[in-house]
């Protein structure tokens, strides 16, 4: 058995003597050769991480000792990697990589069916709008990708999303739409999710008011549980299936992306899949030291387990992918936010908090904390993933140059900081210099990775998302957690059902005093 504890201790010892990041550029003149990687349209610069060449060797050794290559082979071979749910994990098969011939045949059939269906709807012109209903993995991917496609593709139908059980969500989604021209797609792997079912019922009532019996012709379902969709009242021919080996948060590549196919066209969606496929092959075939998802994962392990950071900020300097942090919150935190290992042992430090917002907006909000905030490990602040798109898709060259300059400046500023000596020199002989100088000092040495995409094509977007998916897998292997279950979301769901039933019955049930009082506000 791998003694992870001692391997992590070794990393901690290395981190305690880690040189300042700026110094690494002097002591390792060829640093970029090892710390910058490119695959297709994506370049990732890890050189502004507080990781020396020696530390990287130790991280690669850790990956090898955690049997990463064996786990990677098991993943692509379709072995039961999701052990607690007894399932294979094969979202890569949706982009043509891995799985058996039978699986590939099923996938190809589904892809053909989706493409033909999307083409038909687009050619017919009957529908002008789509309302995509789903939550979590049945929502976040399509939402992120829809915005991302806007950079280079044309949306032929209006696409709205309803996810929250808050009535505002479905009201906003339906507002101003004509039921006669609206297609409602209910997306739920389980078809048992409270929010989605409730929004689906409200959408159906809205359609029925104008269309009567014909409402069913305007409703589709995408699910891995056909029976439940039929019970809900969806016509069998209007159901698109996917499989239990596709995890919800890895499902945008499946029929969950049907609304994207209809709105943007099957060719755009195929290009998106191809981008992910290229990253799958890179991850599957490249040695660990030249492997982008591995490098990204190891960087995260270093920051979490050696430097002690408890969060990671993800800042896209591209409005079109501004929902990246929200998407990654589910992908990373639902996958690796685990407290027990696969063997039932305490897992130690696993997934950090993922958070962020688009740049430059964040600069005027939380960047103060990134530059000078304290606590939360390392030097304070948090490591950052900057994500930028090199091509200007908005025909605003001046805006774009300023956007990129801000992105690059922030990573530099976080790293170099501003030493107190320089601040004191600038302040001269002011009487309040002792109070002011520390306030104007930037500690620096705050790590970041900068990912650039040559352009925000569907291909590049697929590449980027698949990169993060595989990063999550690698980190799960190293932390020895099952990245593909999510038992931690169950308790709240069960209690919400009980509380809703009790509130409807005018009861307060048996709860703690606080919960009882809150329920009393409603009953
Ligand atoms: O809340 C947890 C979760 O099960 C996610 O894993 C999933 O993506 C989401 O709910 C929605 O589930 P479903 O697609 O089954 O409606």
Tab-separated table of N, CA and C and ligand atoms in Angstrom, residues 134-138 187-193 196 242 248-249 330 334 486 489-490 493, ligand 1:
chain	number	residue	atom	x	y	z
A	134	UNK	N	-32.638	21.905	-16.050
A	134	UNK	CA	-31.746	20.932	-15.418
A	134	UNK	C	-30.929	21.668	-14.381
A	135	UNK	N	-30.244	20.945	-13.530
A	135	UNK	CA	-29.430	21.604	-12.498
A	135	UNK	C	-28.126	20.840	-12.310
A	136	UNK	N	-27.138	21.491	-11.708
A	136	UNK	CA	-25.839	20.834	-11.470
A	136	UNK	C	-25.212	20.444	-12.798
A	137	UNK	N	-24.814	19.199	-12.904
A	137	UNK	CA	-24.180	18.732	-14.128
A	137	UNK	C	-25.100	18.775	-15.338
A	138	UNK	N	-26.383	18.858	-15.103
A	138	UNK	CA	-27.330	18.934	-16.217
A	138	UNK	C	-27.584	20.377	-16.636
A	187	UNK	N	-33.602	17.999	-18.670
A	187	UNK	CA	-32.348	17.233	-18.633
A	187	UNK	C	-32.082	16.795	-17.200
A	188	UNK	N	-32.086	15.504	-16.990
A	188	UNK	CA	-31.812	14.991	-15.641
A	188	UNK	C	-31.345	13.555	-15.756
A	189	UNK	N	-30.130	13.302	-15.302
A	189	UNK	CA	-29.625	11.930	-15.377
A	189	UNK	C	-30.564	10.984	-14.617
A	190	UNK	N	-30.939	11.392	-13.424
A	190	UNK	CA	-31.760	10.521	-12.576
A	190	UNK	C	-33.253	10.670	-12.845
A	191	UNK	N	-33.645	11.776	-13.405
A	191	UNK	CA	-35.041	12.190	-13.538
A	191	UNK	C	-35.772	12.108	-12.197
A	192	UNK	N	-35.017	12.376	-11.135
A	192	UNK	CA	-35.632	12.358	-9.804
A	192	UNK	C	-35.302	13.629	-9.035
A	193	UNK	N	-34.694	14.589	-9.704
A	193	UNK	CA	-34.222	15.786	-9.004
A	193	UNK	C	-35.373	16.768	-8.791
A	196	UNK	N	-35.615	20.054	-10.905
A	196	UNK	CA	-35.854	19.841	-12.334
A	196	UNK	C	-37.283	19.382	-12.588
A	242	UNK	N	-28.861	8.716	-22.006
A	242	UNK	CA	-27.418	8.538	-21.838
A	242	UNK	C	-27.191	7.483	-20.770
A	248	UNK	N	-22.837	12.975	-13.983
A	248	UNK	CA	-23.572	14.208	-14.268
A	248	UNK	C	-22.649	15.372	-14.600
A	249	UNK	N	-21.603	15.548	-13.802
A	249	UNK	CA	-20.719	16.702	-14.015
A	249	UNK	C	-19.749	16.506	-15.175
A	330	UNK	N	-18.441	22.656	-9.369
A	330	UNK	CA	-19.060	21.330	-9.316
A	330	UNK	C	-18.063	20.257	-9.720
A	334	UNK	N	-17.366	18.669	-6.219
A	334	UNK	CA	-18.239	17.509	-6.071
A	334	UNK	C	-17.437	16.228	-6.318
A	486	UNK	N	-20.938	11.136	-5.119
A	486	UNK	CA	-21.244	12.419	-4.470
A	486	UNK	C	-22.210	12.178	-3.316
A	489	UNK	N	-24.088	14.968	-1.047
A	489	UNK	CA	-25.217	15.846	-1.377
A	489	UNK	C	-26.545	15.245	-0.917
A	490	UNK	N	-26.507	14.003	-0.433
A	490	UNK	CA	-27.759	13.292	-0.165
A	490	UNK	C	-28.510	13.789	1.065
A	493	UNK	N	-30.743	16.747	0.679
A	493	UNK	CA	-31.891	16.463	-0.197
A	493	UNK	C	-32.983	15.759	0.589
B	1	LIG	O1	-26.752	17.513	-6.462
B	1	LIG	C1	-26.050	16.447	-6.919
B	1	LIG	C2	-26.394	15.988	-8.284
B	1	LIG	O2	-26.700	14.647	-8.188
B	1	LIG	C3	-25.264	16.226	-9.280
B	1	LIG	O3	-24.277	15.293	-9.182
B	1	LIG	C4	-26.001	16.242	-10.568
B	1	LIG	O4	-25.247	16.815	-11.600
B	1	LIG	C5	-27.215	17.060	-10.187
B	1	LIG	O5	-27.511	16.654	-8.870
B	1	LIG	C6	-28.410	16.883	-11.077
B	1	LIG	O6	-28.793	15.542	-11.135
B	1	LIG	P1	-29.723	14.992	-12.279
B	1	LIG	O7	-29.039	15.187	-13.578
B	1	LIG	O8	-29.933	13.546	-11.952
B	1	LIG	O9	-31.013	15.769	-12.228
